Short mmCIF file of C-alpha atoms in Angstrom, two decimals:
data_model
loop_
_atom_site.label_atom_id
_atom_site.label_comp_id
_atom_site.label_asym_id
_atom_site.label_seq_id
_atom_site.Cartn_x
_atom_site.Cartn_y
_atom_site.Cartn_z
CA MET A 7 0.00 0.00 0.00
CA ARG A 8 1.00 3.61 -0.59
CA ILE A 9 0.33 5.45 2.68
CA LEU A 10 0.43 9.20 3.25
CA VAL A 11 1.00 10.67 6.73
CA PRO A 12 0.91 14.47 7.16
CA VAL A 13 3.35 15.33 9.97
CA ASP A 14 4.04 18.45 12.02
CA PHE A 15 6.29 16.52 14.48
CA SER A 16 3.78 16.89 17.32
CA GLU A 17 2.95 13.91 19.54
CA CYS A 18 -0.38 13.70 17.74
CA SER A 19 1.19 13.30 14.29
CA VAL A 20 3.88 10.93 15.58
CA ASN A 21 1.06 8.67 16.83
CA ALA A 22 -0.25 8.65 13.25
CA VAL A 23 3.21 7.75 11.92
CA LYS A 24 3.42 4.82 14.36
CA ALA A 25 0.06 3.50 13.18
CA ALA A 26 0.95 4.00 9.52
CA ALA A 27 4.30 2.25 9.99
CA SER A 28 2.51 -0.78 11.42
CA ILE A 29 0.21 -0.92 8.38
CA ALA A 30 3.12 -0.40 5.96
CA ARG A 31 5.02 -3.25 7.57
CA LYS A 32 1.98 -5.56 7.35
CA SER A 33 1.24 -4.63 3.72
CA ASP A 34 4.84 -4.31 2.51
CA GLY A 35 3.90 -0.74 1.69
CA LYS A 36 5.55 2.65 1.32
CA LEU A 37 5.16 5.64 3.64
CA PHE A 38 5.13 9.24 2.45
CA LEU A 39 5.78 11.53 5.42
CA LEU A 40 4.52 14.94 4.34
CA HIS A 41 5.36 18.20 6.11
CA ILE A 42 3.63 21.31 4.79
CA VAL A 43 4.78 24.87 5.39
CA SER A 44 2.07 27.49 4.86
CA LEU A 45 3.29 30.56 2.98
CA PRO A 46 1.74 33.92 2.09
CA ALA A 47 0.08 33.79 -1.33
CA TYR A 48 2.60 36.20 -2.89
CA LEU A 49 5.56 33.90 -2.22
CA SER A 50 6.79 31.18 -4.55
CA ASP A 51 6.89 27.59 -3.36
CA LYS A 52 10.40 27.09 -4.75
CA LEU A 53 12.97 25.98 -2.17
CA GLU A 54 15.55 28.49 -3.37
CA VAL A 55 13.07 31.34 -2.81
CA ILE A 56 12.13 30.08 0.66
CA GLU A 57 15.77 30.03 1.69
CA GLN A 58 16.08 33.74 0.83
CA ILE A 59 13.23 34.75 3.18
CA PRO A 60 14.38 35.99 6.61
CA GLY A 61 14.42 32.91 8.82
CA GLY A 62 13.55 30.66 5.89
CA SER A 63 16.86 28.81 5.80
CA GLU A 64 16.74 28.18 9.56
CA THR A 65 13.17 26.89 9.26
CA LEU A 66 14.17 24.41 6.56
CA GLN A 67 17.14 23.22 8.62
CA LEU A 68 14.86 22.64 11.62
CA ILE A 69 12.37 20.68 9.50
CA ARG A 70 15.16 18.50 8.11
CA ARG A 71 16.56 17.87 11.60
CA ASN A 72 13.09 16.89 12.79
CA PHE A 73 12.72 14.50 9.87
CA ALA A 74 16.16 13.00 10.53
CA GLY A 75 15.18 12.33 14.13
CA LEU A 76 11.80 10.88 13.16
CA LEU A 77 13.24 8.52 10.55
CA LYS A 78 15.63 7.09 13.16
CA MET A 79 12.79 6.07 15.50
CA PRO A 80 12.54 2.31 16.18
CA PHE A 81 8.98 2.04 14.84
CA LEU A 82 10.23 3.06 11.37
CA ARG A 83 12.98 0.45 11.30
CA ASP A 84 12.75 -1.65 8.11
CA VAL A 85 9.86 0.48 6.82
CA ASN A 86 10.12 2.06 3.36
CA ALA A 87 9.57 5.72 4.25
CA MET A 88 10.42 8.97 2.50
CA GLU A 89 10.13 12.59 3.61
CA VAL A 90 8.36 15.23 1.56
CA ILE A 91 8.37 19.00 2.22
CA LEU A 92 5.84 21.20 0.42
CA PHE A 93 4.85 24.84 0.72
CA GLU A 94 1.12 25.38 0.25
CA ASN A 95 -2.30 25.35 1.92
CA VAL A 96 -2.23 22.40 4.33
CA TYR A 97 -5.58 20.75 3.62
CA GLN A 98 -5.59 21.20 -0.17
CA THR A 99 -1.98 20.05 -0.48
CA ILE A 100 -2.79 16.79 1.32
CA ILE A 101 -5.71 16.14 -1.04
CA ASN A 102 -3.68 17.01 -4.14
CA PHE A 103 -0.65 14.96 -3.09
CA ALA A 104 -2.85 11.91 -2.45
CA GLU A 105 -4.44 12.17 -5.89
CA GLU A 106 -1.19 12.84 -7.76
CA ASN A 107 0.71 9.99 -6.07
CA GLN A 108 -1.96 7.25 -6.15
CA ILE A 109 -2.17 7.10 -2.37
CA ASP A 110 -4.22 4.17 -1.01
CA LEU A 111 -4.60 5.43 2.55
CA ILE A 112 -4.10 8.68 4.48
CA VAL A 113 -3.32 8.34 8.19
CA MET A 114 -3.79 11.47 10.32
CA GLY A 115 -3.54 12.34 13.97
CA SER A 116 -6.32 14.28 15.65
CA HIS A 117 -6.69 15.79 19.09
CA GLY A 118 -10.47 15.81 18.73
CA ALA A 119 -12.38 18.90 19.77
CA SER A 120 -15.22 19.97 22.00
CA GLY A 121 -17.65 22.80 22.59
CA PHE A 122 -17.34 25.99 20.56
CA ARG A 123 -13.99 24.97 19.08
CA GLU A 124 -15.56 21.81 17.67
CA PHE A 125 -18.51 23.76 16.27
CA PHE A 126 -16.76 26.71 14.66
CA ILE A 127 -13.28 25.53 13.71
CA GLY A 128 -12.81 22.83 11.06
CA SER A 129 -9.39 21.24 11.65
CA ASN A 130 -7.24 20.10 8.75
CA THR A 131 -8.02 16.52 9.72
CA GLN A 132 -11.76 17.15 9.50
CA LYS A 133 -11.38 18.83 6.10
CA VAL A 134 -9.41 15.88 4.75
CA VAL A 135 -11.96 13.43 6.22
CA ARG A 136 -14.69 15.37 4.45
CA MET A 137 -13.11 15.63 1.00
CA SER A 138 -10.57 12.85 0.45
CA GLU A 139 -11.25 10.44 -2.40
CA CYS A 140 -9.12 7.78 -0.70
CA PRO A 141 -9.70 6.29 2.77
CA VAL A 142 -8.58 8.34 5.78
CA LEU A 143 -7.65 6.67 9.07
CA THR A 144 -7.83 9.09 12.00
CA ILE A 145 -5.81 8.25 15.12
CA LYS A 146 -6.41 10.03 18.43
CA HIS A 147 -4.56 7.77 20.86
CA PRO A 148 -1.10 6.14 20.75
CA VAL A 149 -1.07 2.90 18.74
CA GLN A 150 2.05 0.74 18.65
CA LYS A 151 0.59 -1.90 16.33
CA VAL A 152 -2.50 -1.66 14.18
CA ASN A 153 -4.61 -4.81 13.98
CA ILE A 154 -7.58 -4.23 11.70
CA ASN A 155 -9.13 -7.65 12.19
CA ASN A 156 -12.42 -6.61 13.78
CA VAL A 157 -14.13 -3.60 12.16
CA LEU A 158 -17.45 -1.94 12.84
CA PHE A 159 -18.72 -0.65 9.49
CA ALA A 160 -21.63 1.77 9.83
CA THR A 161 -23.67 2.05 6.64
CA ASP A 162 -27.07 2.68 5.10
CA PHE A 163 -26.52 -0.25 2.66
CA GLY A 164 -27.19 2.10 -0.29
CA GLU A 165 -25.65 1.96 -3.77
CA SER A 166 -23.13 4.70 -2.97
CA SER A 167 -22.03 2.76 0.11
CA ILE A 168 -21.42 -0.32 -2.03
CA MET A 169 -19.21 1.66 -4.42
CA SER A 170 -17.37 3.40 -1.60
CA PHE A 171 -16.79 0.17 0.35
CA GLU A 172 -14.57 -1.09 -2.46
CA LYS A 173 -12.03 1.57 -1.44
CA PHE A 174 -11.69 -0.08 1.99
CA ASN A 175 -11.32 -3.60 0.62
CA LYS A 176 -7.59 -3.45 -0.12
CA LEU A 177 -6.89 -2.78 3.56
CA PHE A 178 -9.48 -5.27 4.81
CA ARG A 179 -8.09 -8.09 2.64
CA ILE A 180 -4.60 -7.58 4.05
CA TYR A 181 -5.89 -8.07 7.60
CA GLN A 182 -8.55 -10.69 6.73
CA THR A 183 -10.97 -8.42 8.54
CA LYS A 184 -14.22 -9.54 10.13
CA ILE A 185 -16.78 -6.84 9.34
CA HIS A 186 -19.64 -6.02 11.69
CA LEU A 187 -22.17 -4.24 9.47
CA LEU A 188 -24.30 -1.74 11.37
CA LYS A 189 -27.41 0.17 10.29
CA VAL A 190 -28.76 2.72 12.78
CA ILE A 191 -32.45 3.53 12.29
CA THR A 192 -33.63 6.87 13.65
CA ARG A 193 -37.06 8.47 13.86
CA GLU A 194 -36.05 11.03 11.23
CA GLU A 195 -34.82 8.38 8.76
CA PHE A 196 -37.14 5.53 9.63
CA GLU A 197 -37.45 2.29 7.72
CA THR A 198 -38.61 -1.13 8.86
CA THR A 199 -36.13 -3.76 9.98
CA TYR A 200 -37.31 -5.94 7.09
CA GLU A 201 -36.45 -3.18 4.58
CA SER A 202 -33.01 -2.73 6.16
CA LEU A 203 -32.37 -6.49 6.08
CA GLU A 204 -33.25 -6.65 2.38
CA LYS A 205 -30.76 -3.86 1.66
CA ALA A 206 -28.13 -5.52 3.87
CA GLU A 207 -28.48 -8.86 2.07
CA ASN A 208 -28.10 -7.14 -1.30
CA PHE A 209 -25.06 -5.21 0.02
CA VAL A 210 -23.38 -8.45 1.12
CA LYS A 211 -24.27 -10.26 -2.11
CA VAL A 212 -22.97 -7.54 -4.44
CA LEU A 213 -19.68 -7.20 -2.52
CA GLY A 214 -19.26 -10.95 -2.03
CA LEU A 215 -18.56 -10.57 1.68
CA LYS A 216 -17.78 -13.77 3.59
CA ASN A 217 -16.60 -12.82 7.07
CA TYR A 218 -19.35 -10.54 8.40
CA ASN A 219 -22.45 -10.16 10.52
CA ILE A 220 -25.43 -7.81 10.18
CA ASN A 221 -26.66 -5.56 12.99
CA ILE A 222 -29.69 -3.27 12.80
CA ILE A 223 -30.49 -1.05 15.78
CA ASN A 224 -32.80 1.84 16.68
CA HIS A 225 -31.40 4.99 18.26
CA SER A 226 -32.15 8.67 18.73
CA SER A 227 -29.13 9.69 16.59
CA ILE A 228 -26.87 7.89 14.16
CA HIS A 229 -23.48 8.88 15.60
CA GLU A 230 -24.56 8.11 19.18
CA GLY A 231 -25.94 4.77 18.05
CA ILE A 232 -22.61 3.94 16.39
CA ASN A 233 -20.68 4.98 19.50
CA ASP A 234 -22.94 2.99 21.86
CA PHE A 235 -22.66 -0.12 19.69
CA ALA A 236 -18.88 0.31 19.46
CA GLU A 237 -18.57 0.46 23.25
CA ARG A 238 -20.19 -2.97 23.46
CA LEU A 239 -18.35 -4.50 20.50
CA LYS A 240 -14.85 -3.06 21.21
CA PRO A 241 -13.80 -3.08 17.52
CA SER A 242 -10.32 -2.40 16.13
CA LEU A 243 -11.78 0.68 14.46
CA ILE A 244 -14.99 2.25 13.16
CA ALA A 245 -15.38 2.56 9.38
CA LEU A 246 -17.97 4.60 7.52
CA ILE A 247 -18.68 6.71 4.47
CA THR A 248 -18.84 10.48 4.77
CA GLU A 249 -20.18 13.24 2.54
CA GLY A 250 -18.24 16.17 1.10
CA ARG A 251 -19.44 19.51 2.48
CA SER A 252 -19.13 23.08 1.27
CA GLN A 253 -17.26 25.53 3.51
CA LEU A 254 -20.49 27.44 4.30
CA TYR A 255 -22.49 24.29 5.02
CA GLN A 256 -19.83 22.89 7.35
CA ILE A 257 -20.04 25.92 9.67
CA PHE A 258 -23.51 24.89 10.77
CA ASN A 259 -23.43 21.14 10.17
CA GLU A 260 -21.08 18.36 11.09
CA SER A 261 -20.96 15.02 9.31
CA ILE A 262 -21.33 11.78 11.23
CA ALA A 263 -17.70 10.94 10.43
CA GLU A 264 -16.53 14.24 11.90
CA LYS A 265 -18.57 13.69 15.05
CA LEU A 266 -16.97 10.27 15.47
CA VAL A 267 -13.48 11.67 14.84
CA ASN A 268 -14.11 14.21 17.59
CA ARG A 269 -15.86 12.01 20.14
CA SER A 270 -15.17 8.32 19.58
CA ASN A 271 -12.58 6.40 21.60
CA TYR A 272 -11.72 4.32 18.53
CA PRO A 273 -9.74 5.03 15.36
CA VAL A 274 -12.07 6.11 12.55
CA LEU A 275 -11.63 4.97 8.94
CA SER A 276 -13.65 7.03 6.48
CA VAL A 277 -13.97 7.79 2.80
CA LYS A 278 -16.12 10.18 0.81
CA TYR A 279 -19.29 8.86 -0.84
CA SER A 280 -18.81 7.64 -4.39
CA ILE A 281 -21.42 9.22 -6.65
CA THR A 282 -23.61 6.79 -8.57
CA ASN A 283 -24.79 7.43 -12.11
CA ASP A 284 -28.46 7.26 -11.09
#
C-alpha cells in the first residue's frame, strides 16, 4: 500500500506515523511523510526562494533535523519511508498529493475537539476526512501496532455505500478483517427492519462478503448509536462513508464521520461517498 501521513512533528502526528508504519510493515507498503509549510500567497513555493526569506533557511534546517530524528525512530525500522516537504495550503496540499501519487490510505492524527472549538473551527483533519477520495484513518490515541481484524462498518446499505466500500477492501483483505455491518435507524430516517435487512443482504451479495455479521439497531441519533454499539463491540476501528461539504455548510453542520473523529474512543476509517450514475 501507498500510505500518506501528514506530519508536524507533534505527539499527535507521531502517533499517526506509528500506526501507519505498522500498516506499511503488514502490507509491505511505502510511507510518504509529508510536512507542509504554509506561505503567504505572494511567495513562490520554490525551495531556493524560501531560503532567501528571513528565517527561511533556519526553518528548513529545523524541518530537516526533525525529519532525521523521526526517521531514526525504532517504529520506522525496516519500513520504506520517505520525507516530503511542500509549501502550500495544508488541507488542499494533502488532497492534491494523495491524488497525484496514487495514495491508497491517508493516516492522520487528531486531538479531537469539543464545545465551541468543535462547532466553529474545522481542523485540517476534518477537512481531509470530508473531502478525500481515498480512505482516511484518523488516530487520536497512541497505537504501537495496528490490527484491523475486527471492524465496525456503519452504513445505510445504499448503492453509494457499495461503491465506496470497495475503497476499503484493499486494507481489509490484508488483515482478513471480520466486518460487523451496522445500520442505525432513527425516527427522522425511519425504515422497517425488514427493509433494512433486504438492503443488507443485497449489500453483502454484491460485494461478495464472507466474514461478516449484520446488525440493525434503533437509536435517537446515528453517531450516538454507532458509538454505543462500538462500546459494546470493542472493535479495532470504526469505518464509515462520509459526505463532502461546502465551507459554508460545514459551519452549521457536522458530518457523522466528523462527530466520530471528535468524540469516539476508537480510530475512525472514512472515505467520501462515491457518486452513482443514477
